[in-house]
Coordinates of C-alpha atoms in Angstrom, one line a residue:
M2 CA 0.1 -0.1 0.0
S3 CA 1.2 3.4 -0.8
S4 CA 2.3 5.4 2.2
D5 CA 1.7 8.6 0.1
I6 CA -2.1 8.6 0.7
K7 CA -4.3 11.5 1.6
S8 CA -3.2 12.1 5.2
D9 CA 0.4 12.1 6.2
N10 CA -0.6 9.6 8.7
N11 CA -2.4 7.2 6.3
I12 CA -5.8 7.8 7.9
K13 CA -7.7 6.9 4.6
E14 CA -6.4 3.5 4.2
N15 CA -8.8 0.5 4.8
E16 CA -8.3 -1.4 8.0
K17 CA -7.2 -5.0 7.7
K18 CA -8.1 -7.7 9.9
T19 CA -4.6 -9.5 9.8
I20 CA -2.8 -9.2 13.2
E21 CA 0.8 -8.7 13.0
K22 CA 3.1 -9.2 16.0
T23 CA 4.6 -6.3 17.5
E24 CA 6.5 -5.3 20.7
D25 CA 4.3 -5.8 23.7
N26 CA 3.1 -2.7 25.4
K27 CA 3.8 -4.0 28.8
D28 CA 7.7 -3.2 28.0
I29 CA 7.7 0.4 29.1
P30 CA 11.1 1.8 29.8
T31 CA 11.6 2.3 33.5
E32 CA 12.3 5.8 32.9
L33 CA 8.8 6.6 32.3
N34 CA 7.8 5.2 35.7
K35 CA 10.6 7.3 37.4
K36 CA 9.6 10.4 35.6
E37 CA 5.9 9.9 36.2
N38 CA 6.7 9.7 40.1
S39 CA 8.8 12.9 39.8
D40 CA 6.2 15.2 38.2
D41 CA 5.9 18.6 40.0
S42 CA 2.8 19.3 41.9
K43 CA 1.6 21.7 39.0
V44 CA 1.6 19.0 36.5
K45 CA -0.1 16.6 38.8
E46 CA -2.8 19.2 39.7
E47 CA -3.4 19.7 35.9
K48 CA -3.7 15.9 35.5
E49 CA -6.4 15.7 38.1
K50 CA -8.5 18.2 36.2
L51 CA -8.5 15.9 33.2
N52 CA -11.2 13.6 34.4
N53 CA -8.9 11.8 37.1
E54 CA -8.1 9.1 34.8
N55 CA -4.7 7.5 35.5
I56 CA -1.9 5.2 34.7
H57 CA -0.8 2.8 37.5
S58 CA 2.7 1.4 37.3
K59 CA 3.7 -1.6 39.5
N60 CA 7.1 -3.2 38.7
D61 CA 7.0 -3.7 34.9
E62 CA 3.2 -4.0 34.7
I63 CA 1.4 -1.0 33.2
K64 CA -2.6 -1.1 33.9
T65 CA -5.0 1.4 32.7
E66 CA -7.6 2.9 35.1
I67 CA -11.1 3.3 33.7
K68 CA -13.4 5.7 35.3
E69 CA -16.7 4.0 36.2
N70 CA -19.1 7.0 35.6
I71 CA -18.0 8.1 32.1
S72 CA -21.2 6.6 30.4
Q73 CA -23.3 7.7 33.3
E74 CA -22.3 11.3 32.7
N75 CA -24.1 11.2 29.4
A76 CA -27.2 9.0 30.8
D77 CA -27.8 11.8 33.4
K78 CA -28.3 14.5 30.7
N79 CA -31.4 15.9 29.4
P80 CA -32.3 13.6 26.5
K81 CA -33.3 16.5 24.3
E82 CA -29.9 18.1 24.6
S83 CA -27.6 14.8 24.9
N84 CA -27.8 13.5 21.4
I85 CA -29.7 13.7 18.2
N86 CA -31.3 10.4 18.2
D87 CA -34.6 11.8 16.8
I88 CA -32.5 12.9 13.6
M89 CA -30.0 10.2 13.4
N90 CA -32.3 7.4 14.5
K91 CA -31.2 4.4 12.6
M92 CA -27.7 3.4 11.8
I93 CA -27.8 0.0 10.4
N94 CA -25.1 -2.4 8.8
K95 CA -26.9 -3.8 6.0
E96 CA -24.0 -6.4 5.4
Q97 CA -23.9 -7.7 9.0
D98 CA -27.3 -6.7 10.3
W99 CA -26.4 -4.9 13.4
E100 CA -27.6 -1.7 14.7
M101 CA -25.6 1.4 15.7
H102 CA -28.3 3.1 17.7
P103 CA -26.9 4.3 21.0
T104 CA -29.4 2.7 23.1
D105 CA -28.8 -1.0 21.4
G106 CA -25.3 -1.1 22.8
P107 CA -21.8 -0.4 21.4
I108 CA -21.2 0.0 17.5
G109 CA -20.3 -3.4 16.0
M110 CA -20.7 -5.7 19.3
S111 CA -23.7 -7.7 18.1
S112 CA -22.1 -8.7 14.7
A113 CA -18.4 -9.0 16.3
E114 CA -19.8 -11.3 19.0
K115 CA -21.0 -13.7 16.2
D116 CA -17.6 -13.5 14.4
P117 CA -14.4 -14.3 16.4
E118 CA -12.3 -12.7 13.7
E119 CA -14.3 -9.6 13.6
Y120 CA -14.4 -9.5 17.4
N121 CA -10.5 -9.6 17.6
H122 CA -10.4 -6.8 14.9
L123 CA -12.8 -4.6 16.8
R124 CA -10.9 -5.3 20.0
S125 CA -7.7 -4.4 18.7
I126 CA -9.0 -1.0 17.4
V127 CA -10.7 -0.1 20.9
S128 CA -7.2 -1.2 22.4
A129 CA -5.7 1.7 20.6
F130 CA -8.2 4.0 22.2
F131 CA -7.5 2.7 25.8
N132 CA -3.7 2.6 25.3
Y133 CA -3.4 5.9 23.7
Q134 CA -1.6 7.4 26.8
I135 CA 0.7 4.5 27.4
D136 CA 1.9 4.6 23.7
S137 CA 2.2 8.5 23.7
L138 CA 4.0 8.5 27.0
R139 CA 6.6 6.0 25.6
D140 CA 7.4 8.7 23.0
V141 CA 7.9 11.4 25.8
T142 CA 10.4 8.9 27.6
R143 CA 12.3 8.7 24.2
M144 CA 12.3 12.4 23.8
E145 CA 13.7 12.6 27.4
R146 CA 16.5 10.1 26.8
D147 CA 17.3 11.9 23.4
F148 CA 17.5 15.3 25.1
K149 CA 19.8 13.9 27.9
S150 CA 21.9 12.1 25.7
I151 CA 23.4 15.3 24.0
G152 CA 24.7 16.4 27.3
E153 CA 24.7 19.8 29.1
K154 CA 27.0 21.5 26.5
Y155 CA 24.5 21.5 24.0
L156 CA 21.3 21.7 26.3
K157 CA 22.3 25.0 27.5
R158 CA 22.5 26.6 24.0
M159 CA 18.8 25.8 23.5
S160 CA 16.2 28.6 24.1
F161 CA 13.9 26.4 25.9
N162 CA 13.8 24.1 28.9
Y163 CA 13.2 20.7 27.3
T164 CA 11.7 19.4 30.7
E165 CA 8.9 22.1 30.4
R166 CA 8.2 20.6 26.8
L167 CA 7.9 17.1 28.2
D168 CA 5.5 18.4 31.1
K169 CA 3.3 20.2 28.4
L170 CA 3.4 17.0 26.3
K171 CA 2.1 14.9 29.2
L172 CA -0.7 17.3 29.9
A173 CA -1.6 17.5 26.1
I174 CA -1.8 13.5 26.2
W175 CA -3.8 13.6 29.1
Q176 CA -6.2 15.9 27.5
N177 CA -6.7 13.9 24.4
Y178 CA -6.9 10.6 26.4
S179 CA -9.8 12.0 28.7
F180 CA -11.7 12.3 25.3
L181 CA -10.7 9.0 23.8
L182 CA -11.6 7.1 27.1
K183 CA -15.3 8.7 26.7
V184 CA -15.5 7.3 23.1
A185 CA -14.4 3.9 24.0
D186 CA -16.0 3.5 27.3
P187 CA -18.9 1.5 26.0
Y188 CA -16.2 -1.2 25.0
K189 CA -14.4 -1.5 28.2
N190 CA -16.2 -4.6 29.0
M191 CA -14.2 -6.5 26.1
F192 CA -11.2 -6.2 28.5
K193 CA -10.5 -7.7 31.8
L194 CA -11.1 -5.3 34.4
Y195 CA -10.3 -5.5 38.1
K196 CA -10.0 -3.3 41.1
G197 CA -6.5 -1.9 42.3
E198 CA -5.4 -1.5 45.9
K199 CA -7.2 2.0 46.3
G200 CA -10.3 0.7 44.8
E201 CA -9.7 2.0 41.3
I202 CA -10.8 0.1 38.3
L203 CA -7.8 -1.2 36.3
M204 CA -7.6 -2.7 32.6
E205 CA -5.4 -5.7 31.8
P206 CA -2.1 -4.7 29.8
L207 CA -2.9 -4.3 26.2
L208 CA -1.0 -5.1 23.0
V209 CA -1.3 -2.4 20.2
E210 CA 0.2 -2.7 16.9
V211 CA 2.1 0.1 15.4
K212 CA -0.1 0.6 12.5
D213 CA -3.1 1.0 15.1
I214 CA -1.0 3.6 16.9
V215 CA -0.7 5.6 13.8
K216 CA -4.4 5.3 12.8
M217 CA -5.5 6.4 16.2
R218 CA -3.3 9.6 15.9
S219 CA -4.4 10.2 12.4
T220 CA -8.0 10.1 13.5
L221 CA -7.4 12.6 16.2
R222 CA -6.0 14.9 13.4
L223 CA -9.3 14.4 11.3
F224 CA -11.2 16.1 14.0
I225 CA -9.5 19.4 13.0
R226 CA -10.8 18.9 9.3
D227 CA -14.4 17.8 10.2
W228 CA -15.2 19.3 13.5
A229 CA -13.3 22.3 14.5
I230 CA -13.4 25.9 13.3
D231 CA -9.7 25.6 12.3
G232 CA -10.8 23.2 9.6
L233 CA -13.3 25.7 8.0
E234 CA -11.0 26.8 5.3
E235 CA -10.2 23.2 4.1
R236 CA -14.2 22.4 4.4
N237 CA -15.0 25.4 2.3
T238 CA -12.5 24.2 -0.3
T239 CA -13.8 20.8 -0.6
Y240 CA -17.3 20.5 1.0
K241 CA -18.7 23.7 -0.1
P242 CA -18.6 23.2 -3.9
I243 CA -20.3 19.8 -3.3
L244 CA -23.1 21.3 -1.3
E245 CA -23.7 24.3 -3.8
E246 CA -23.9 21.5 -6.6
L247 CA -26.2 19.5 -4.8
K248 CA -28.5 22.4 -3.8
N249 CA -28.4 23.7 -7.4
Y250 CA -29.4 20.4 -9.0
F251 CA -32.5 19.8 -6.5
S252 CA -33.4 23.4 -6.5
N253 CA -36.6 22.9 -8.4
R254 CA -37.9 20.0 -6.2
T255 CA -41.0 20.7 -4.1
K256 CA -41.3 20.5 -0.4
K257 CA -43.3 17.5 -0.8
E258 CA -40.5 15.6 -2.5
F259 CA -38.2 16.6 0.1
E260 CA -40.8 15.6 2.9
E261 CA -41.2 12.2 1.1
G262 CA -37.4 11.8 1.1
L263 CA -34.6 12.8 -1.3
N264 CA -31.8 10.1 -0.3
V265 CA -28.2 11.0 -0.7
L266 CA -25.4 8.6 0.0
V267 CA -21.9 9.6 1.2
P268 CA -19.6 6.5 1.0
G269 CA -16.3 6.9 2.8
A270 CA -18.2 9.3 5.3
G271 CA -15.2 9.4 7.6
L272 CA -16.1 11.5 10.9
G273 CA -19.3 12.6 9.3
R274 CA -19.2 16.2 8.6
L275 CA -20.2 16.3 4.9
M276 CA -23.1 13.8 5.6
Y277 CA -24.1 16.1 8.4
E278 CA -23.8 19.4 6.1
I279 CA -26.1 17.3 3.5
A280 CA -28.7 16.6 6.2
K281 CA -29.0 20.4 7.1
L282 CA -30.0 21.1 3.5
G283 CA -33.2 18.9 4.1
F284 CA -32.0 15.7 2.4
K285 CA -32.1 12.2 4.0
S286 CA -28.4 11.9 4.1
Q287 CA -26.7 8.4 4.7
G288 CA -23.0 7.9 5.5
N289 CA -21.1 4.7 4.7
E290 CA -17.8 4.0 6.4
F291 CA -15.6 0.9 6.6
S292 CA -13.3 2.1 9.5
Y293 CA -14.2 1.6 13.3
Y294 CA -12.0 4.4 14.2
M295 CA -14.3 6.6 12.1
L296 CA -17.4 4.8 13.2
L297 CA -16.6 5.0 16.9
C298 CA -15.6 8.8 16.8
S299 CA -18.4 10.0 14.6
N300 CA -21.0 8.2 16.5
F301 CA -19.6 9.8 19.8
I302 CA -19.9 13.2 18.0
F303 CA -23.6 12.7 16.8
N304 CA -24.8 11.1 19.9
N305 CA -22.8 12.3 23.0
T306 CA -22.1 15.9 22.3
T307 CA -24.6 18.5 23.7
K308 CA -23.0 21.9 22.9
K309 CA -20.6 23.9 20.8
D310 CA -16.9 23.5 21.7
E311 CA -17.5 20.9 24.4
F312 CA -14.3 19.2 24.1
T313 CA -10.6 20.1 23.8
L314 CA -8.0 18.2 21.9
Q315 CA -4.4 18.8 21.0
P316 CA -4.0 16.6 17.8
L317 CA -0.7 17.8 16.7
I318 CA 1.5 17.0 19.5
H319 CA 2.9 13.8 18.0
S320 CA 5.3 15.5 15.5
F321 CA 7.6 18.4 16.0
S322 CA 8.9 18.2 12.4
N323 CA 8.4 21.1 9.9
I324 CA 7.0 23.6 12.4
F325 CA 8.0 27.2 12.7
K326 CA 7.1 27.3 16.4
E327 CA 6.7 25.0 19.2
E328 CA 3.2 26.4 20.0
T329 CA 2.1 24.9 16.6
A330 CA 2.4 21.4 18.0
F331 CA 0.5 22.3 21.2
K332 CA -2.4 24.0 19.3
K333 CA -5.7 23.4 21.1
I334 CA -8.8 23.0 19.2
L335 CA -12.4 22.9 20.4
I336 CA -15.0 20.4 19.0
P337 CA -17.6 20.3 17.7
D338 CA -17.8 23.8 16.1
E339 CA -21.6 23.8 16.3
N340 CA -24.4 22.4 18.3
L341 CA -25.4 19.6 16.2
A342 CA -28.9 19.1 17.6
E343 CA -29.7 22.7 17.4
E344 CA -28.4 23.1 13.7
L345 CA -30.3 20.0 12.6
S346 CA -33.6 21.1 14.5
K347 CA -33.8 23.9 11.8
T348 CA -34.6 21.5 9.0
D349 CA -38.1 19.9 8.8
T350 CA -36.9 17.1 6.5
G351 CA -33.4 16.6 7.1
E352 CA -32.3 13.1 8.5
M353 CA -29.0 11.2 9.1
S354 CA -27.9 7.6 9.2
M355 CA -24.7 5.8 9.0
V356 CA -24.3 2.1 7.5
A357 CA -21.1 0.2 8.5
G358 CA -19.3 -2.0 6.0
E359 CA -17.6 -2.4 2.7
F360 CA -19.3 -0.2 0.0
C361 CA -20.0 -2.5 -2.8
R362 CA -21.2 -5.6 -0.6
V363 CA -23.4 -3.5 1.7
Y364 CA -25.3 -1.7 -1.3
K365 CA -25.4 -4.3 -3.9
D366 CA -29.2 -4.9 -3.4
K367 CA -30.2 -1.1 -3.2
I368 CA -30.9 -0.9 -7.0
N369 CA -32.1 2.5 -8.1
F370 CA -32.5 3.9 -4.7
F371 CA -30.6 6.9 -4.2
D372 CA -31.4 10.4 -5.7
S373 CA -27.6 11.5 -5.3
I374 CA -24.3 10.0 -4.4
V375 CA -21.5 12.0 -3.0
T376 CA -18.0 10.7 -3.2
C377 CA -15.4 12.8 -1.7
Y378 CA -11.8 11.5 -1.4
F379 CA -13.2 8.0 -1.9
I380 CA -13.2 6.4 -5.3
D381 CA -9.4 5.9 -5.2
T382 CA -9.9 3.7 -2.1
A383 CA -11.1 0.8 -4.2
N384 CA -9.2 -2.3 -5.2
N385 CA -11.1 -2.1 -8.5
I386 CA -12.4 1.4 -9.1
I387 CA -14.6 -0.1 -12.1
E388 CA -16.5 -2.0 -9.5
Y389 CA -17.0 1.2 -7.4
I390 CA -18.4 3.0 -10.7
E391 CA -20.6 0.1 -11.4
T392 CA -22.0 0.2 -8.0
I393 CA -22.7 3.8 -7.9
H394 CA -24.6 3.4 -11.4
N395 CA -26.6 0.5 -10.0
I396 CA -27.9 2.3 -6.8
L397 CA -28.3 5.6 -8.3
K398 CA -31.8 6.3 -9.8
V399 CA -32.2 7.3 -13.5
G400 CA -31.7 11.1 -13.4
G401 CA -29.8 10.9 -10.2
L402 CA -26.8 13.1 -9.6
W403 CA -23.3 11.9 -8.8
I404 CA -21.0 14.4 -7.4
N405 CA -17.3 13.6 -6.9
F406 CA -14.3 15.5 -5.3
G407 CA -10.8 14.2 -4.9
P408 CA -7.8 12.8 -6.6
L409 CA -6.8 9.4 -7.9
L410 CA -4.2 8.4 -5.2
Y411 CA -4.8 4.7 -5.4
H412 CA -4.5 3.3 -1.8
Y413 CA -3.2 -0.3 -2.7
T414 CA -0.5 0.8 -5.2
E415 CA 2.4 -0.8 -3.2
N416 CA 0.7 -3.6 -1.5
E417 CA 1.5 -6.7 -3.5
N418 CA -1.0 -8.6 -1.7
E419 CA -4.0 -6.6 -2.7
V420 CA -5.6 -6.0 -6.0
S421 CA -5.0 -2.6 -7.3
I422 CA -6.5 -1.4 -10.5
E423 CA -4.9 2.1 -11.4
L424 CA -6.4 4.0 -14.1
S425 CA -5.8 7.5 -15.3
W426 CA -8.6 10.2 -15.2
E427 CA -9.2 10.1 -18.8
E428 CA -9.6 6.3 -18.6
V429 CA -11.9 6.7 -15.6
K430 CA -14.0 9.3 -17.4
H431 CA -14.2 6.8 -20.4
I432 CA -15.8 4.2 -18.2
I433 CA -18.1 6.5 -16.3
T434 CA -19.6 7.4 -19.7
G435 CA -19.8 3.9 -20.8
F436 CA -21.9 3.1 -18.0
G437 CA -24.6 5.7 -18.8
F438 CA -23.5 8.8 -17.2
E439 CA -23.5 12.3 -18.7
F440 CA -21.2 14.8 -17.2
K441 CA -22.7 18.2 -16.3
K442 CA -19.4 19.6 -14.9
I443 CA -15.6 18.8 -14.9
E444 CA -13.2 21.0 -12.9
N445 CA -9.9 20.8 -11.4
V446 CA -9.5 22.3 -7.9
K447 CA -6.6 22.5 -5.7
A448 CA -7.2 21.3 -2.2
T449 CA -5.4 19.9 1.0
Y450 CA -6.5 16.8 3.0
S451 CA -6.1 17.2 6.8
S452 CA -3.2 19.4 6.5
N453 CA -1.5 21.6 9.1
K454 CA -1.6 25.1 7.5
E455 CA 1.0 26.3 9.9
S456 CA 3.6 23.4 8.9
M457 CA 6.5 24.0 6.5
T458 CA 5.2 21.1 4.3
Q459 CA 2.1 21.4 2.5
R460 CA 0.6 18.7 0.4
I461 CA -1.8 20.1 -2.4
Y462 CA -4.0 17.8 -4.6
N463 CA -5.2 18.9 -7.9
C464 CA -8.5 17.3 -7.4
I465 CA -11.2 16.2 -9.9
F466 CA -14.5 17.9 -9.2
F467 CA -17.5 16.5 -11.3
S468 CA -21.1 16.0 -11.4
A469 CA -22.7 13.5 -13.6
V470 CA -26.3 12.4 -14.3
K471 CA -27.4 8.9 -14.7
M472 CA -29.0 8.7 -18.1
K473 CA -29.7 5.2 -18.3

């Protein structure tokens, strides 16, 4: 698989169920434990503010404390304010026939319990949420070791105290971890839990693969793009043209038609912002997503946030490369940048749902069902892009609109174990026409994907933005 995909951290690649051996996460350097015990009182005080979740170290065994009342916090809220279940009321996996409605249990559990391989796959991903602090603190330990290794001769030439940076990193890690624990809390019973000496609830040591550590951090970065005010510029470049095209094409439809339901599908919905914006326009908007990372996080945003700017994250702390100032790495974002329930209450006809599973398999029987299909940074995630085009054609109504935005950066190019059909845009365009589509618009638009605009490195894609109508 090509490492040069749309996020520097490979967030858009499909997750695989194969389990590879990596180092055991229990083998944390003893330096980390010593440093944790020597934190000054100010750092400890700040940590206590971040929900009082803690790492407990005893000998070489690392255990994760899980706060018992995390899920209860949401249960105690006013139902009218706590989620948007009235709007996002049915999230069904057509392929495996399990529901994602928050009152029906954790996402994916019913299907995973029937399939040991799927269960292990889900468990490995949830482990990355629970183990985020341990994996991140390992990096802090490495940084401390590296700074110490250069000696006082060079340390005194630096304009900053490296120990202060490490302390800030620890606080940022706790900031992120307190949020991720809330997302993963419904899944804690997948792991062995027991009480510690002080009555705290501890979790068994977890094994997390390097690829899952990378994807966990990449998912955090995507919150900037989809749910922070800091991602507005990127959303305006990418989502706004799509929404305008959608509005213009259906501008002559009657209120009755909207009330009866104009169905729009967004495959590869990610964290769900585009799906949400389409629902705000009055459409019955459905997202489709394969990645559990995306599904767990989007479900939390839609069903567990109650107000604007409710949570604080620091997603950029995992890299100090290509930045002009240290403060860039420690930048804080607030999510979500809107009160979702309040905004969606302004539409009489808009609805949202999410379907989990592989696009072609999930929708193979939804023939002539959707009024529009929106693919954003999606069609190049296919092993066989022709099959994607065929599926889109089959499930779109005659006269329905396909809107696409994104490059052709094929995800499986360098993976010799995966089929990868890589076609030029001219070849793709020929195939689209051959299936019975007529292009309304074809443009090239320069855009970024989950980029840090304050970084020295900017990756810009010359994206294909088109709309096409299914004529037959």
